[in-house]
mmCIF file of C-alpha atoms in Angstrom:
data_model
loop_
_atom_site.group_PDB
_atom_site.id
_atom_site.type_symbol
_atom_site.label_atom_id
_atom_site.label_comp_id
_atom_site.label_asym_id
_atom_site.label_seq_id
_atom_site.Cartn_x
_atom_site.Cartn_y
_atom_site.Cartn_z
ATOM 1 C CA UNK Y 1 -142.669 64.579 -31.151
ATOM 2 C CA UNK Y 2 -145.613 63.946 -28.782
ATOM 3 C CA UNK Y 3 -147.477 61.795 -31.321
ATOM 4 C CA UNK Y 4 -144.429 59.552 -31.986
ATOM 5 C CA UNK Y 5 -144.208 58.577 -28.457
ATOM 6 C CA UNK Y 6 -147.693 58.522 -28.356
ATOM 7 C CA UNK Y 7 -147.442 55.889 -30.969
ATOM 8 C CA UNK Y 8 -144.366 53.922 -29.069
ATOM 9 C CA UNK Y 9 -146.345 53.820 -25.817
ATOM 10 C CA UNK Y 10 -148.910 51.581 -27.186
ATOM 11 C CA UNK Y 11 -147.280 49.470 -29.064
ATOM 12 C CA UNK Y 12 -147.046 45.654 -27.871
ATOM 13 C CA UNK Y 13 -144.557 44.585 -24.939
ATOM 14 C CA UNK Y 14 -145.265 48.446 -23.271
ATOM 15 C CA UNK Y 15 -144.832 47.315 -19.626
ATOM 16 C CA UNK Y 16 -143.241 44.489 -19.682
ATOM 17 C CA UNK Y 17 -140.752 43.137 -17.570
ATOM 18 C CA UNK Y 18 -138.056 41.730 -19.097
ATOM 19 C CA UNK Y 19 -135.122 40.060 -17.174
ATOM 20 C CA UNK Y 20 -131.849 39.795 -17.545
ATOM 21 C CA UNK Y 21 -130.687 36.040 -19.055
ATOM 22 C CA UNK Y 22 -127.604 34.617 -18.426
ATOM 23 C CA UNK Y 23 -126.034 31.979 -20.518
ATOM 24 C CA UNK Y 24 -124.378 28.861 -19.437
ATOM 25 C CA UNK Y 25 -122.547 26.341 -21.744
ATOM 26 C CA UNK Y 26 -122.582 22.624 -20.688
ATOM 27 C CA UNK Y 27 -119.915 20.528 -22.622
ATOM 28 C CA UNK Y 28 -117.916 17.358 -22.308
ATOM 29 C CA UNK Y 29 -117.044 14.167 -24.670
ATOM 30 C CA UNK Y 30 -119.648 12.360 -26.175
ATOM 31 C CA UNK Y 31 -122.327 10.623 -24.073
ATOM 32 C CA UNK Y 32 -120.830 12.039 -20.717
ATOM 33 C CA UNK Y 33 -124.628 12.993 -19.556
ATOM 34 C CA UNK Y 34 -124.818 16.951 -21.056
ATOM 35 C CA UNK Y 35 -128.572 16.245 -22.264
ATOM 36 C CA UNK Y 36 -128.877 14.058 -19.030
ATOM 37 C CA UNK Y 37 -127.865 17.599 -17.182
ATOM 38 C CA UNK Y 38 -130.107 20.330 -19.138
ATOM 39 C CA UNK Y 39 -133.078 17.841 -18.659
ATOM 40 C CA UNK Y 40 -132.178 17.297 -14.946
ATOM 41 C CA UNK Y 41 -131.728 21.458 -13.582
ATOM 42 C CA UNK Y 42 -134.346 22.925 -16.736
ATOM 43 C CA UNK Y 43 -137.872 24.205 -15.918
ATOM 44 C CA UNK Y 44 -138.891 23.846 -19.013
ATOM 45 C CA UNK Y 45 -138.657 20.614 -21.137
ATOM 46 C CA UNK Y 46 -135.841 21.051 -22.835
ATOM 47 C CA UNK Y 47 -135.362 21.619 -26.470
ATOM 48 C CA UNK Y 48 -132.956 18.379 -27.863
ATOM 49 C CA UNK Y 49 -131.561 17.727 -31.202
ATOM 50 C CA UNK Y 50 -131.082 14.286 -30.510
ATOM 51 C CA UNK Y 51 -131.008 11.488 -33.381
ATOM 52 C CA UNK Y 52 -130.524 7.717 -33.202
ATOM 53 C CA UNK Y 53 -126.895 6.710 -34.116
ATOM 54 C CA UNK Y 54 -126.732 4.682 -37.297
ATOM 55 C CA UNK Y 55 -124.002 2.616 -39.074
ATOM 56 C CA UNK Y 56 -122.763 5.677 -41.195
ATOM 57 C CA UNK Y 57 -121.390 7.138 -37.728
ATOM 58 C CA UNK Y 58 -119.664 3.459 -36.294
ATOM 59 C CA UNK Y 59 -116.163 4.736 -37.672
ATOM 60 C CA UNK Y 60 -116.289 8.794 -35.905
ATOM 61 C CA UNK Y 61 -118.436 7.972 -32.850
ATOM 62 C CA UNK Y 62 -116.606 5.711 -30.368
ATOM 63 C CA UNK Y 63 -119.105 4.467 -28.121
ATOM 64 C CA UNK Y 64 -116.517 1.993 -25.798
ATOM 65 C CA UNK Y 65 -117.546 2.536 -22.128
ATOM 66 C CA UNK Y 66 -121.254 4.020 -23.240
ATOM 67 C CA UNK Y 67 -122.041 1.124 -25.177
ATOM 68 C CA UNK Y 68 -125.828 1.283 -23.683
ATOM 69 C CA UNK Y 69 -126.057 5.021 -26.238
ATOM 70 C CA UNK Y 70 -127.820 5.043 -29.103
ATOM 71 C CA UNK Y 71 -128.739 9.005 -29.711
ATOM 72 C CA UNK Y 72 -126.398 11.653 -30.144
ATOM 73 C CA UNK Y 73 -126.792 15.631 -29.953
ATOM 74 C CA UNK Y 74 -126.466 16.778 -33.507
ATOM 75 C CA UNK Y 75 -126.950 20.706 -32.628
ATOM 76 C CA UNK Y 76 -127.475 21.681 -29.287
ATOM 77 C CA UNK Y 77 -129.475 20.990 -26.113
ATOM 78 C CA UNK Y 78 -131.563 24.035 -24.688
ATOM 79 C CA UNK Y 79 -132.606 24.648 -21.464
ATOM 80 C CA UNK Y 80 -133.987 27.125 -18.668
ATOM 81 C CA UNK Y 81 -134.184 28.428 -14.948
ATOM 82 C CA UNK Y 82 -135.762 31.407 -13.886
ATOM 83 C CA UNK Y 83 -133.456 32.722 -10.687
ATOM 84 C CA UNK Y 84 -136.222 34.922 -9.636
ATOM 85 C CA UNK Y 85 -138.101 37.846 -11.684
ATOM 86 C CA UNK Y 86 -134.964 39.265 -12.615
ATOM 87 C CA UNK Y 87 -132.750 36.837 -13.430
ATOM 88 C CA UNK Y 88 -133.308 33.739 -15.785
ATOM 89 C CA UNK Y 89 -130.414 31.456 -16.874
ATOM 90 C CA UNK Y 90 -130.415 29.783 -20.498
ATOM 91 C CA UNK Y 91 -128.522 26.705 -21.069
ATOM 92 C CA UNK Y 92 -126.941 25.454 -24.001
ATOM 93 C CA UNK Y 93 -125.699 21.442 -24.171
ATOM 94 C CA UNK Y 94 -123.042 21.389 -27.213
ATOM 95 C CA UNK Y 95 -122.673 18.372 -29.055
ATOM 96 C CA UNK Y 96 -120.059 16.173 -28.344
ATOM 97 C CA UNK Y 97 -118.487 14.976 -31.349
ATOM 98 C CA UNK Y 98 -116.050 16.366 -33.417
ATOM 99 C CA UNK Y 99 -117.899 17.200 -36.563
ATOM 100 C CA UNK Y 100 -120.168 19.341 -34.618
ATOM 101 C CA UNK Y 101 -117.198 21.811 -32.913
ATOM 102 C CA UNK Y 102 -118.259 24.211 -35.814
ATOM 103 C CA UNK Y 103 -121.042 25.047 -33.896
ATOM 104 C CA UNK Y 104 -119.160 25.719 -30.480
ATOM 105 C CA UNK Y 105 -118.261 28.882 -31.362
ATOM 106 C CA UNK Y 106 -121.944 30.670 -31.944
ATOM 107 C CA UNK Y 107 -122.924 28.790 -28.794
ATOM 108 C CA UNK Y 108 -120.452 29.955 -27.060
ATOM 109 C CA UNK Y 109 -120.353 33.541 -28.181
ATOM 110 C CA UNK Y 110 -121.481 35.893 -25.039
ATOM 111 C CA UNK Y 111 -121.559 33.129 -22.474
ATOM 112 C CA UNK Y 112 -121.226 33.396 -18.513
ATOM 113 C CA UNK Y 113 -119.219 30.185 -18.734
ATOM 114 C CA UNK Y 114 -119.479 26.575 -18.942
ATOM 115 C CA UNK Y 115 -119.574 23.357 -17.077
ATOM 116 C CA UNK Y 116 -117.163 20.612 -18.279
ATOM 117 C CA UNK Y 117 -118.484 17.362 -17.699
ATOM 118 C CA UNK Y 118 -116.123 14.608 -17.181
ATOM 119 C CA UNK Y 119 -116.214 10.730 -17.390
ATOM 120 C CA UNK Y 120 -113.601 9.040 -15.417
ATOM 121 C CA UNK Y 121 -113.722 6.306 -17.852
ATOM 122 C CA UNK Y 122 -113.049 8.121 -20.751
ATOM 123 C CA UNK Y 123 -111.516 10.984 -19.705
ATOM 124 C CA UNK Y 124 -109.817 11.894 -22.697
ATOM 125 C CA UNK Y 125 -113.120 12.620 -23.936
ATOM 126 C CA UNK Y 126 -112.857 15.838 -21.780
ATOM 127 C CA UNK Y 127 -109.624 17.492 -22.940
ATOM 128 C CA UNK Y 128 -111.277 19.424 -25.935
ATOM 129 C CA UNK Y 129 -113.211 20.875 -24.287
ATOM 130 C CA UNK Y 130 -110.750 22.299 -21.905
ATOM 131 C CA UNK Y 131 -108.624 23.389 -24.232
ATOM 132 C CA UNK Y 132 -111.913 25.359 -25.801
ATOM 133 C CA UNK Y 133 -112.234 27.163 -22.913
ATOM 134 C CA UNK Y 134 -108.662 27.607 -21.646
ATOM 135 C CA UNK Y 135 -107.625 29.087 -25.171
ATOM 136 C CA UNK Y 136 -110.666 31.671 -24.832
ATOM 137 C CA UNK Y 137 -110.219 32.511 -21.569
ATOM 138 C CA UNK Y 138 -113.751 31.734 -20.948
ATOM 139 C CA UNK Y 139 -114.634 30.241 -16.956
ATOM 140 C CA UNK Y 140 -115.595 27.032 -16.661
ATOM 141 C CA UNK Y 141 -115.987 24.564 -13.968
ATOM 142 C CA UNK Y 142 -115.407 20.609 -14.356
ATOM 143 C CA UNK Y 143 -118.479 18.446 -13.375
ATOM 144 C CA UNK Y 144 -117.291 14.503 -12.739
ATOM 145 C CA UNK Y 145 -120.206 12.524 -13.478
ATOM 146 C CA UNK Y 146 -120.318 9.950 -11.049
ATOM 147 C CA UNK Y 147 -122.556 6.804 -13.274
ATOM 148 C CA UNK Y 148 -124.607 5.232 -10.774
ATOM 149 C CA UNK Y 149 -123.341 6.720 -7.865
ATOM 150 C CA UNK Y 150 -119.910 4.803 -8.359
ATOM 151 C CA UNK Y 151 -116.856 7.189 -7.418
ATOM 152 C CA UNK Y 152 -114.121 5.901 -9.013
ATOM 153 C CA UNK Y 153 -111.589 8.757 -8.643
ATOM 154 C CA UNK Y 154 -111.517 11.652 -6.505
ATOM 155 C CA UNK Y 155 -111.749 15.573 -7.761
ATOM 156 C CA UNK Y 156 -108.252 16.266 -6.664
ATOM 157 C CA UNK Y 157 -107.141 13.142 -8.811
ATOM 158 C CA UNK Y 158 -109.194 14.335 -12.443
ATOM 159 C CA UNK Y 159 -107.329 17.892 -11.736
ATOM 160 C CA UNK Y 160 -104.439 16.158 -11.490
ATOM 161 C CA UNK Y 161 -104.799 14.335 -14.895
ATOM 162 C CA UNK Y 162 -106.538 17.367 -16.678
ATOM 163 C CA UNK Y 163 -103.980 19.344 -15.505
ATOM 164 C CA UNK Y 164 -106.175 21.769 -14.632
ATOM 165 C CA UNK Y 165 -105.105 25.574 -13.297
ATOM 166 C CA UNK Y 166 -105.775 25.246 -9.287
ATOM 167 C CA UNK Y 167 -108.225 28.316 -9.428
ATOM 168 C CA UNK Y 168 -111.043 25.708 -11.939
ATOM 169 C CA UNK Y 169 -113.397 24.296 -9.612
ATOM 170 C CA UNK Y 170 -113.762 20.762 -9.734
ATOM 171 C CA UNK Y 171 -116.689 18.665 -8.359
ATOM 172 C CA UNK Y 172 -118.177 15.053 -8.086
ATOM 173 C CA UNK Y 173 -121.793 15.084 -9.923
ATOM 174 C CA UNK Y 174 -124.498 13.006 -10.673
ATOM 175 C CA UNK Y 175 -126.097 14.966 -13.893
ATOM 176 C CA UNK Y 176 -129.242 12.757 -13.271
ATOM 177 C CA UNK Y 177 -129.883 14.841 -10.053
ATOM 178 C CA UNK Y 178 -131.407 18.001 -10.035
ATOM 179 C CA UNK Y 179 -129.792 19.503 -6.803
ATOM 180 C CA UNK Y 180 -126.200 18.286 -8.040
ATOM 181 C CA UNK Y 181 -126.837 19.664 -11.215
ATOM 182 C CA UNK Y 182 -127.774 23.062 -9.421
ATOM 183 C CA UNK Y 183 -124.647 23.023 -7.167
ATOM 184 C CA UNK Y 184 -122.321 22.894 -10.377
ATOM 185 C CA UNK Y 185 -124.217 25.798 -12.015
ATOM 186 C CA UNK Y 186 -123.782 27.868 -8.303
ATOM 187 C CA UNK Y 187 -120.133 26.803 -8.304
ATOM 188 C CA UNK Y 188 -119.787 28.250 -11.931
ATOM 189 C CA UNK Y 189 -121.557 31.678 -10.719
ATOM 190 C CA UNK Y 190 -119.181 31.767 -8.318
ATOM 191 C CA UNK Y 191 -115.875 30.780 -9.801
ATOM 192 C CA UNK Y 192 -117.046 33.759 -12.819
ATOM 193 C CA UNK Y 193 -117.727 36.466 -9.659
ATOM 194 C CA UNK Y 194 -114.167 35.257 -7.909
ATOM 195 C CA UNK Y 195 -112.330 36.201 -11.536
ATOM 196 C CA UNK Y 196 -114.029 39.666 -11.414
ATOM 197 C CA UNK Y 197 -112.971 41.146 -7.726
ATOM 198 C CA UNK Y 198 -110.537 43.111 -8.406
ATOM 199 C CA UNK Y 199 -107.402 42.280 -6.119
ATOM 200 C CA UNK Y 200 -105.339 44.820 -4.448
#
């Protein structure tokens, strides 16, 4: 017995620290600025599965009020932020479109939560997704990406529409800014540790 955990002792990784990782969906309707958000709040640069949009997709990708696109996530978007020694959170951007909802469900499998990103001008775009999550019971905040600092509706009005439960945070965004990236990630943390207290 002593010579097999001599043997386990020095083997590689003896000592190291390894934290715990948290992961954190970020979802939405195509082009509503989920690569835009990894790339804003990651550490690292971010993994992207991006490819140009060609002809073959004019039919199933609707680009009306993101006419300016001309990638699309075919996979996923990956991402990182280290809390502190302990803690590190992983990010994962699903794809937008459709024919790419067959990979939600290994992203999604043993996630925190997610943040919902929302477009005002195609809001539609959005519903999927909250149906996803509101079917699995998973927590999720709704992020409402404010293009060029325009905001067109207020967060009381895109619950309204969504009809979202009153408990699912809902907050104006810019996913080109770091800090209001950060603030919907906190707000998700949050919203998961307010579903967990047990009430008496």
């Amino acid at each position: 017995m002593d010579s097999v955990h001599s043997d386990r002792s020095g083997g590689p990784g003896e000592g190291q620290h390894i934290p715990i990782a948290l992961k954190i969906l970020i979802a939405g309707g195509f082009g509503v600025g989920k690569t835009t958000l990894v790339g804003a709040v990651s550490e690292i640069r971010p993994l992207q599965t991006e490819e140009v949009l060609s002809s073959a997709s004019e039919e199933t990708d609707d680009v009306s009020g993101v006419e300016g696109k001309n990638t699309t996530t075919v996979a996923m978007d990956f991402g990182r932020i280290t809390i502190n020694k302990d803690l590190q959170v992983y990010l994962f951007g699903t794809p937008g479109q459709d024919r790419f909802w067959f990979l939600w469900d290994e992203l999604a499998f043993g996630a925190l939560g997610a943040v919902v990103l929302a477009d005002t001008r195609r809001l539609a775009d959005c519903f999927p997704s909250v149906d996803y999550f509101e079917t699995r019971n998973t927590p999720f905040v709704v992020g409402v990406n404010c293009f060029d600092g325009i905001q067109k509706h207020s967060a009381d009005s895109v619950r309204n529409a969504l009809d979202l439960d009153p408990g699912v945070p809902v907050l104006l965004c810019d996913a080109r800014d770091r800090q209001s990236g950060k603030a919907l990630l906190i707000a998700l943390v949050e919203h998961v540790a307010s579903r967990r207290v047990p009430t008496g």
